[in-house]
CSV table of C-alpha atoms and ligand atoms in Angstrom, one decimal:
chain,number,residue,atom,x,y,z
I,1,MET,CA,1.8,-5.8,-13.7
I,2,ARG,CA,4.0,-7.2,-10.9
I,3,TRP,CA,4.4,-5.0,-7.8
I,4,ASP,CA,6.8,-5.2,-4.9
I,5,ILE,CA,5.6,-3.3,-1.9
I,6,PHE,CA,8.2,-2.8,0.9
I,7,CYS,CA,6.9,-2.0,4.3
I,8,LYS,CA,8.8,-1.5,7.6
I,9,VAL,CA,6.7,-1.4,10.8
I,10,ILE,CA,7.6,1.6,12.9
I,11,ASP,CA,5.0,1.1,15.6
I,12,ASN,CA,1.3,0.5,15.9
I,13,TYR,CA,-0.7,-0.9,13.0
I,14,GLY,CA,-0.9,1.9,10.4
I,15,ASP,CA,2.1,0.8,8.3
I,16,VAL,CA,0.8,-2.7,7.8
I,17,GLY,CA,-2.8,-1.5,7.6
I,18,VAL,CA,-2.1,0.9,4.7
I,19,CYS,CA,0.1,-1.5,2.9
I,20,TRP,CA,-2.3,-4.4,3.2
I,21,ARG,CA,-5.2,-2.2,2.0
I,22,LEU,CA,-3.2,-1.1,-1.0
I,23,SER,CA,-2.1,-4.7,-1.8
I,24,ALA,CA,-5.6,-6.0,-1.5
I,25,GLN,CA,-7.0,-3.3,-3.8
I,26,LEU,CA,-4.3,-3.8,-6.5
I,27,ALA,CA,-4.7,-7.5,-6.3
I,28,GLY,CA,-8.5,-7.1,-6.6
I,29,ARG,CA,-7.9,-5.3,-9.9
I,30,GLY,CA,-5.8,-8.2,-11.2
I,31,GLU,CA,-2.3,-6.9,-10.3
I,32,GLN,CA,0.3,-9.3,-8.9
I,33,VAL,CA,1.5,-8.1,-5.6
I,34,ARG,CA,4.5,-9.2,-3.4
I,35,LEU,CA,4.2,-7.5,0.0
I,36,TRP,CA,7.5,-7.5,1.9
I,37,LEU,CA,6.9,-6.9,5.7
I,38,ASP,CA,9.6,-6.8,8.4
I,39,ASP,CA,7.0,-7.6,11.0
I,40,PRO,CA,4.0,-9.5,9.6
I,41,ASP,CA,2.5,-10.4,13.0
I,42,ALA,CA,-0.4,-7.9,12.9
I,43,LEU,CA,-1.6,-9.4,9.6
I,44,ALA,CA,-2.6,-12.6,11.4
I,45,TRP,CA,-5.6,-10.8,12.9
I,46,MET,CA,-6.0,-8.0,10.4
I,47,ALA,CA,-6.3,-10.2,7.4
I,48,PRO,CA,-6.0,-13.8,8.6
I,49,ARG,CA,-5.9,-15.4,5.1
I,50,ALA,CA,-3.1,-13.2,4.0
I,51,LEU,CA,-0.3,-15.2,5.8
I,52,GLN,CA,-1.6,-18.5,4.5
I,53,GLY,CA,-1.3,-17.4,0.8
I,54,GLY,CA,-5.2,-17.4,0.7
I,55,VAL,CA,-5.6,-14.1,-1.0
I,56,PRO,CA,-5.4,-14.4,-4.8
I,57,ASN,CA,-2.6,-12.3,-6.5
I,58,ILE,CA,-0.9,-11.6,-3.1
I,59,GLU,CA,2.2,-13.2,-1.8
I,60,VAL,CA,3.4,-12.0,1.7
I,61,LEU,CA,7.1,-12.2,2.2
I,62,HIS,CA,9.0,-11.8,5.5
I,63,TRP,CA,11.6,-9.0,5.1
I,64,THR,CA,14.4,-10.3,7.3
I,65,SER,CA,17.7,-8.6,7.7
I,66,PRO,CA,19.6,-9.9,5.9
I,67,LEU,CA,17.3,-11.6,3.3
I,68,PRO,CA,18.2,-15.2,2.7
I,69,SER,CA,20.7,-15.4,0.0
I,70,GLY,CA,19.2,-15.7,-3.5
I,71,LEU,CA,15.6,-15.1,-2.3
I,72,PHE,CA,15.1,-12.0,-4.3
I,73,GLU,CA,17.4,-13.0,-7.2
I,74,ASP,CA,15.3,-16.0,-7.8
I,75,LEU,CA,12.1,-14.0,-8.2
I,76,PRO,CA,11.1,-12.4,-11.5
I,77,LEU,CA,11.9,-8.7,-11.6
I,78,SER,CA,8.8,-6.6,-11.0
I,79,ASP,CA,7.3,-3.7,-12.9
I,80,VAL,CA,6.8,-1.5,-9.9
I,81,TRP,CA,8.5,-0.9,-6.5
I,82,ILE,CA,6.6,0.8,-3.8
I,83,GLU,CA,8.6,1.8,-0.8
I,84,ALA,CA,6.1,2.7,1.9
I,85,PHE,CA,6.8,5.8,3.9
I,86,GLY,CA,10.4,6.2,2.7
I,87,CYS,CA,11.5,2.8,4.2
I,88,ASP,CA,14.2,2.1,1.6
I,89,PRO,CA,14.0,-1.4,0.1
I,90,PRO,CA,16.4,-4.1,1.4
I,91,PRO,CA,20.0,-3.6,0.2
I,92,GLU,CA,20.0,-7.1,-1.3
I,93,CYS,CA,17.1,-6.1,-3.6
I,94,ILE,CA,18.9,-2.9,-4.7
I,95,GLU,CA,22.1,-4.8,-5.4
I,96,SER,CA,20.2,-7.4,-7.4
I,97,LEU,CA,18.4,-4.7,-9.2
I,98,GLY,CA,21.7,-3.1,-10.2
I,99,ARG,CA,22.9,-6.4,-11.6
I,100,GLN,CA,19.7,-7.0,-13.6
I,101,MET,CA,19.9,-3.4,-15.0
I,102,ALA,CA,23.5,-4.0,-16.0
I,103,ALA,CA,22.3,-7.2,-17.9
I,104,GLY,CA,19.9,-5.0,-19.9
I,105,GLN,CA,16.6,-5.6,-18.0
I,106,ARG,CA,14.1,-2.8,-17.6
I,107,ALA,CA,14.0,-1.3,-14.1
I,108,PRO,CA,10.8,-1.1,-12.2
I,109,VAL,CA,9.0,2.2,-11.7
I,110,TRP,CA,10.2,3.1,-8.2
I,111,ILE,CA,7.7,5.0,-6.0
I,112,ASN,CA,8.1,6.4,-2.5
I,113,LEU,CA,4.6,6.3,-1.1
I,114,GLU,CA,4.4,9.0,1.5
I,115,TYR,CA,2.4,9.7,4.7
I,116,LEU,CA,-1.1,11.2,4.4
I,117,SER,CA,-1.4,15.0,5.1
I,118,ALA,CA,-3.6,17.8,4.1
I,119,GLU,CA,-0.7,20.4,4.4
I,120,PRO,CA,0.1,22.5,1.2
I,121,TYR,CA,3.5,20.9,0.6
I,122,VAL,CA,1.6,17.7,-0.4
I,123,GLU,CA,0.3,19.2,-3.7
I,124,ARG,CA,3.7,20.8,-4.4
I,125,SER,CA,5.6,17.6,-3.8
I,126,HIS,CA,3.3,15.0,-5.3
I,127,ARG,CA,4.8,13.3,-8.5
I,128,LEU,CA,8.2,15.0,-8.0
I,129,PRO,CA,11.3,12.9,-9.1
I,130,SER,CA,14.2,12.1,-6.7
I,131,PRO,CA,17.2,10.9,-8.7
I,132,VAL,CA,19.2,8.0,-7.1
I,133,MET,CA,22.8,9.4,-7.0
I,134,THR,CA,24.7,6.6,-5.4
I,135,GLY,CA,24.8,2.8,-5.0
I,136,PRO,CA,23.9,0.0,-7.4
I,137,ALA,CA,20.7,1.7,-8.6
I,138,ARG,CA,22.5,5.0,-9.4
I,139,GLY,CA,20.9,6.7,-12.4
I,140,LEU,CA,17.4,5.5,-11.6
I,141,THR,CA,14.6,7.9,-10.5
I,142,LYS,CA,12.4,7.5,-7.4
I,143,TRP,CA,9.1,9.2,-7.6
I,144,PHE,CA,7.3,10.9,-4.7
I,145,PHE,CA,3.7,9.9,-4.5
I,146,TYR,CA,1.5,11.6,-1.9
I,147,PRO,CA,-1.9,10.5,-0.8
I,148,GLY,CA,-4.2,13.4,0.0
I,149,PHE,CA,-7.5,15.0,0.1
I,150,THR,CA,-7.6,17.2,-3.0
I,151,GLY,CA,-7.5,16.6,-6.8
I,152,ASP,CA,-3.8,17.6,-7.0
I,153,THR,CA,-2.7,14.7,-4.8
I,154,GLY,CA,-2.7,10.9,-5.1
I,155,GLY,CA,-6.1,10.6,-3.4
I,156,LEU,CA,-7.1,8.1,-0.8
I,157,LEU,CA,-7.5,4.3,-0.7
I,158,ARG,CA,-11.0,3.4,-1.6
I,159,GLU,CA,-12.2,0.0,-2.7
I,160,GLU,CA,-14.2,-0.2,-5.9
I,161,ASP,CA,-17.1,-1.9,-4.2
I,162,LEU,CA,-17.2,0.4,-1.1
I,163,LEU,CA,-20.5,2.1,-1.9
I,164,SER,CA,-22.3,-1.2,-2.8
I,165,ARG,CA,-21.0,-2.8,0.4
I,166,GLN,CA,-22.2,0.0,2.5
I,167,ALA,CA,-25.6,0.0,0.8
I,168,SER,CA,-26.2,-3.6,1.7
I,169,PHE,CA,-24.7,-3.4,5.3
I,170,ASP,CA,-27.1,-4.3,8.1
I,171,ALA,CA,-25.7,-2.6,11.2
I,172,SER,CA,-28.1,-4.2,13.6
I,173,ALA,CA,-27.4,-7.8,12.4
I,174,TRP,CA,-23.7,-7.0,12.5
I,175,ARG,CA,-23.9,-5.9,16.1
I,176,GLN,CA,-25.7,-9.0,17.1
I,177,GLY,CA,-22.9,-11.1,15.7
I,178,LEU,CA,-20.5,-9.3,18.1
I,179,ASP,CA,-22.1,-11.0,21.1
I,180,LEU,CA,-22.3,-7.8,23.2
I,181,SER,CA,-24.7,-7.3,26.1
I,182,PRO,CA,-28.3,-6.7,24.8
I,183,ALA,CA,-28.2,-3.1,26.0
I,184,ALA,CA,-25.6,-2.3,23.2
I,185,ASN,CA,-28.4,-3.0,20.7
I,186,GLY,CA,-30.9,-0.6,22.3
I,187,ALA,CA,-31.8,2.9,21.2
I,188,SER,CA,-28.7,4.5,22.7
I,189,LEU,CA,-25.8,6.4,21.0
I,190,ARG,CA,-23.1,4.1,19.7
I,191,VAL,CA,-19.5,5.1,19.9
I,192,SER,CA,-16.3,3.3,18.8
I,193,LEU,CA,-13.0,4.1,20.6
I,194,PHE,CA,-9.7,3.6,18.8
I,195,CYS,CA,-7.1,6.0,20.3
I,196,TYR,CA,-3.7,6.3,22.0
I,197,GLU,CA,-4.0,8.0,25.5
I,198,PRO,CA,-6.0,11.2,25.0
I,199,GLY,CA,-5.7,13.5,28.0
I,200,PRO,CA,-9.5,14.3,28.3
I,201,LEU,CA,-10.6,10.7,28.0
I,202,ALA,CA,-11.7,10.5,31.7
I,203,SER,CA,-13.6,13.8,31.4
I,204,VAL,CA,-15.3,12.7,28.2
I,205,LEU,CA,-16.4,9.4,29.6
I,206,GLN,CA,-17.6,11.1,32.8
I,207,GLN,CA,-19.7,13.6,30.8
I,208,ALA,CA,-21.1,10.8,28.7
I,209,GLY,CA,-22.0,9.0,31.9
I,210,ARG,CA,-24.1,11.9,33.1
I,211,ALA,CA,-25.7,12.7,29.7
I,212,ASP,CA,-29.4,12.4,29.0
I,213,THR,CA,-28.8,10.0,26.1
I,214,ALA,CA,-27.0,6.8,27.1
I,215,SER,CA,-24.0,5.8,25.0
I,216,ASP,CA,-22.6,2.3,24.3
I,217,TRP,CA,-18.8,2.5,23.8
I,218,LEU,CA,-17.2,-0.3,21.8
I,219,VAL,CA,-13.6,-0.1,22.9
I,220,THR,CA,-10.9,-1.6,20.7
I,221,PRO,CA,-8.2,-3.8,22.4
I,222,GLY,CA,-4.6,-2.6,23.1
I,223,ARG,CA,-3.9,1.1,23.9
I,224,ALA,CA,-7.5,2.3,23.9
I,225,ALA,CA,-8.7,-0.5,26.3
I,226,GLN,CA,-5.7,0.3,28.5
I,227,ALA,CA,-6.4,4.0,28.5
I,228,VAL,CA,-10.0,3.2,29.5
I,229,ARG,CA,-8.9,0.9,32.3
I,230,ALA,CA,-6.7,3.7,33.6
I,231,VAL,CA,-9.5,6.2,34.0
I,232,PRO,CA,-9.9,7.0,37.8
I,233,GLY,CA,-13.1,7.4,39.6
I,234,VAL,CA,-16.6,6.4,38.7
I,235,ILE,CA,-18.1,6.8,35.2
I,236,GLY,CA,-21.8,7.5,35.4
I,237,PRO,CA,-24.4,4.9,34.4
I,238,ALA,CA,-25.3,6.5,31.0
I,239,CYS,CA,-21.8,5.5,29.6
I,240,ARG,CA,-21.6,1.8,29.1
I,241,LEU,CA,-18.3,0.3,28.1
I,242,HIS,CA,-17.9,-2.9,26.0
I,243,ALA,CA,-14.6,-4.5,25.2
I,244,LEU,CA,-14.1,-5.6,21.6
I,245,PRO,CA,-11.8,-8.4,20.4
I,246,ARG,CA,-9.3,-7.6,17.6
I,247,LEU,CA,-11.3,-7.3,14.4
I,248,THR,CA,-10.2,-8.0,10.8
I,249,GLN,CA,-9.7,-4.9,8.7
I,250,HIS,CA,-12.9,-5.8,6.9
I,251,GLU,CA,-14.9,-6.0,10.2
I,252,PHE,CA,-13.2,-2.8,11.6
I,253,ASP,CA,-14.8,-1.0,8.7
I,254,HIS,CA,-18.2,-2.5,9.8
I,255,LEU,CA,-17.6,-1.2,13.3
I,256,LEU,CA,-17.2,2.4,12.0
I,257,TRP,CA,-20.2,2.1,9.7
I,258,SER,CA,-22.3,0.8,12.6
I,259,CYS,CA,-21.5,3.6,15.1
I,260,ASP,CA,-22.9,7.2,15.5
I,261,LEU,CA,-19.5,8.6,16.6
I,262,ASN,CA,-16.1,7.1,15.8
I,263,PHE,CA,-12.9,8.0,17.7
I,264,VAL,CA,-10.1,7.1,15.3
I,265,ARG,CA,-6.3,7.6,15.2
I,266,GLY,CA,-3.2,7.5,13.0
I,267,GLU,CA,-3.7,7.4,9.3
I,268,ASP,CA,-5.7,4.4,8.0
I,269,SER,CA,-8.6,4.6,10.4
I,270,LEU,CA,-9.0,8.3,9.7
I,271,VAL,CA,-9.6,7.5,6.1
I,272,ARG,CA,-12.1,4.8,7.1
I,273,ALA,CA,-14.0,7.2,9.3
I,274,LEU,CA,-14.4,9.6,6.4
I,275,TRP,CA,-15.7,6.7,4.2
I,276,ALA,CA,-18.0,5.6,7.1
I,277,GLY,CA,-19.8,8.9,6.9
I,278,GLN,CA,-20.5,9.2,10.6
I,279,ALA,CA,-19.4,11.9,13.1
I,280,PHE,CA,-15.8,11.2,14.1
I,281,VAL,CA,-12.9,12.6,16.2
I,282,TRP,CA,-9.3,12.0,15.1
I,283,GLN,CA,-6.3,11.5,17.4
I,284,ILE,CA,-3.4,12.3,15.2
I,285,TYR,CA,-0.1,10.3,15.6
I,286,PRO,CA,2.0,12.6,17.9
I,287,GLN,CA,5.4,13.7,16.7
I,288,ASP,CA,8.3,14.8,19.0
I,289,ASP,CA,8.7,18.2,17.3
I,290,SER,CA,4.9,18.9,17.5
I,291,ALA,CA,4.8,18.8,13.6
I,292,HIS,CA,1.4,17.1,14.1
I,293,HIS,CA,-0.2,20.4,15.3
I,294,ALA,CA,0.1,22.0,11.8
I,295,LYS,CA,-0.9,18.7,10.3
I,296,LEU,CA,-4.1,18.6,12.4
I,297,ALA,CA,-4.9,22.2,11.6
I,298,ALA,CA,-4.6,21.6,7.9
I,299,PHE,CA,-6.8,18.6,8.1
I,300,LEU,CA,-9.5,20.5,10.1
I,301,ASP,CA,-9.4,23.4,7.5
I,302,TRP,CA,-9.8,20.9,4.7
I,303,LEU,CA,-12.6,19.3,6.6
I,304,GLN,CA,-14.4,22.6,7.1
I,305,ALA,CA,-14.9,21.5,10.7
I,306,PRO,CA,-17.5,23.5,12.7
I,307,GLY,CA,-16.2,25.3,15.8
I,308,SER,CA,-17.4,22.6,18.2
I,309,LEU,CA,-15.6,19.9,16.3
I,310,ARG,CA,-12.4,21.9,16.0
I,311,ASP,CA,-12.4,22.6,19.8
I,312,PHE,CA,-13.0,19.0,20.6
I,313,HIS,CA,-10.0,18.0,18.3
I,314,GLN,CA,-7.7,20.6,20.0
I,315,ALA,CA,-8.6,19.2,23.4
I,316,TRP,CA,-8.5,15.5,22.4
I,317,ASN,CA,-5.1,16.0,20.9
I,318,GLY,CA,-3.8,18.0,23.9
I,319,ILE,CA,-3.0,21.0,21.7
I,320,ASP,CA,-4.4,23.6,24.1
I,321,ALA,CA,-6.4,23.7,27.3
I,322,THR,CA,-9.8,23.9,25.5
I,323,PRO,CA,-12.1,21.5,27.4
I,324,ALA,CA,-13.5,18.6,25.4
I,325,ILE,CA,-17.3,19.0,25.6
I,326,TRP,CA,-19.4,15.9,25.1
I,327,PRO,CA,-21.6,16.7,22.1
I,328,ASP,CA,-25.4,16.8,22.4
I,329,GLY,CA,-27.7,15.6,19.6
I,330,THR,CA,-27.6,18.8,17.6
I,331,THR,CA,-23.9,19.1,17.7
I,332,LEU,CA,-23.4,15.5,16.7
I,333,LEU,CA,-25.7,16.0,13.7
I,334,GLN,CA,-23.5,19.0,12.7
I,335,TRP,CA,-20.4,16.8,12.9
I,336,ARG,CA,-22.0,14.1,10.9
I,337,THR,CA,-23.1,16.6,8.2
I,338,CYS,CA,-19.5,17.8,8.0
I,339,THR,CA,-18.2,14.3,7.4
I,340,LEU,CA,-20.9,13.6,4.8
I,341,GLU,CA,-20.0,16.8,2.9
I,342,ALA,CA,-16.3,15.9,3.0
I,343,ARG,CA,-17.0,12.4,1.9
I,344,ALA,CA,-18.9,13.6,-1.1
I,345,ARG,CA,-16.0,15.9,-2.1
I,346,LEU,CA,-13.7,12.8,-1.8
I,347,LEU,CA,-15.9,10.5,-3.8
I,348,ALA,CA,-15.6,12.9,-6.7
I,349,GLN,CA,-11.9,12.3,-6.8
I,350,ALA,CA,-9.9,9.3,-8.2
I,351,ASP,CA,-8.8,6.8,-5.6
I,352,LEU,CA,-5.2,6.1,-4.7
I,353,ALA,CA,-4.8,2.7,-6.3
I,354,SER,CA,-6.2,3.9,-9.6
I,355,GLN,CA,-4.0,7.0,-9.6
I,356,LEU,CA,-0.9,4.9,-8.7
I,357,THR,CA,-1.6,2.5,-11.6
I,358,GLY,CA,-2.1,5.4,-14.0
I,359,PHE,CA,1.1,7.0,-12.8
I,360,VAL,CA,3.1,3.8,-13.3
I,361,LEU,CA,1.7,3.3,-16.9
I,362,GLU,CA,2.8,6.9,-17.6
I,363,LYS,CA,6.3,6.4,-16.4
I,364,ARG,CA,7.0,3.0,-17.9
N,1,TRH,O1,-2.2,2.0,14.6
N,1,TRH,P1,-2.2,3.4,14.2
N,1,TRH,O2,-2.0,4.3,15.2
N,1,TRH,O3,-1.0,3.6,13.1
N,1,TRH,C1,-0.1,4.7,13.1
N,1,TRH,C2,-0.4,5.6,12.0
N,1,TRH,O4,-0.6,5.0,10.8
N,1,TRH,C3,0.6,6.7,11.9
N,1,TRH,O5,0.3,7.6,10.9
N,1,TRH,C4,1.9,6.0,11.7
N,1,TRH,O6,2.9,7.0,11.6
N,1,TRH,C5,2.2,5.1,12.9
N,1,TRH,O7,1.2,4.1,13.0
N,1,TRH,C6,3.6,4.5,12.8
N,1,TRH,O8,-3.5,3.8,13.4
N,1,TRH,P2,-4.1,3.5,11.9
N,1,TRH,O9,-3.2,4.2,10.9
N,1,TRH,O10,-5.5,3.8,11.9
N,1,TRH,O11,-3.9,2.0,11.7
N,1,TRH,C7,-4.7,1.1,12.4
N,1,TRH,C8,-5.0,-0.2,11.5
N,1,TRH,O12,-5.5,-1.2,12.3
N,1,TRH,C9,-6.1,0.2,10.5
N,1,TRH,O13,-5.7,-0.4,9.2
N,1,TRH,C10,-7.3,-0.5,11.0
N,1,TRH,C11,-6.7,-1.7,11.7
N,1,TRH,N1,-7.5,-2.3,12.7
N,1,TRH,C12,-8.1,-3.5,12.5
N,1,TRH,O14,-8.0,-4.1,11.4
N,1,TRH,N2,-8.8,-4.1,13.5
N,1,TRH,C13,-9.0,-3.6,14.7
N,1,TRH,O15,-9.6,-4.2,15.6
N,1,TRH,C14,-8.4,-2.4,15.0
N,1,TRH,C15,-8.5,-1.7,16.3
N,1,TRH,C16,-7.6,-1.8,14.0
């Protein structure tokens, strides 16, 4: 089938990250994808071949406002429209769709792909119709499609070859390719840091700096690196910091697979931390109305997080005054076991791209 995926970048990298992963997974299964992005810049480092048309079955199109006249009209009408996170497709596309429907063409299955949450409304709202009441596409139906963590949701993005890639991954060889100082390949604890500006960052780094087991921190560029630079005072010698370059999405996965503890944020990297099967801490994307508090609690419930992991999340996300306690070896093992059990539950469910494809075939 031919798919149009519409993506507006709000901020950070999650919008592009999720849409690119979905595009790549659909394309890998032989679907034809046109990915419309209003800000394609992040793709240049996340998936460098994407912008040069180097990925089979995917065309990346720049969603300008307005769209150049005739651009959409000249393309064959697709079988599926995905508007990511309720972004509303460009008005030129909707007008053109109205004209094509009036000329008797079959309309695409139109899906609103929502944000990821473990809250109960997700199961209730998944697959619900939303009739289009006004405008050129009046009479059509949009469908809500919710990713999620349970069998009654749309599932999570997961490549078909994930397990075989993980089985053949050589973490030590991969780290050597990163060109870090030799210490980072020693017998220490390895930690990746991808975050916004967590309140307890300074305290956590200082605790790690005094710990019996040394830790090597692989710090991602941008907000995480800036937050580390802003830490006042001295961080003890057991905490060793290493600045990473921007990694491709593929390499970002390898980073998570190669670490013993992953600090992740937002939406896409959370899912990748689950697949990585290592201990992780999530910084949720903060919302002004504090709606993220309930979202985090629902996720920790689903995860069946042990008390120490729950407390660390409360602190890391600034939800209450609980101190963030740097985990010892036993605690870290508990966190990892928790991830592995959650991962096993998820592996038993159908992935998002498969479920989306099945849904479209059902609605056509
Ligand atoms: O960047 P984010 O904070 O994105 C957020 C969230 O998606 C949030 O839910 C959304 O509402 C907000 O944006 C607008 O975190 P996220 O979702 O993990 O996306 C990061 C992407 O960047 C992910 O696909 C991994 C990728 N990445 C790389 O490919 N290479 C890198 O070096 C790094 C650091 C990230």
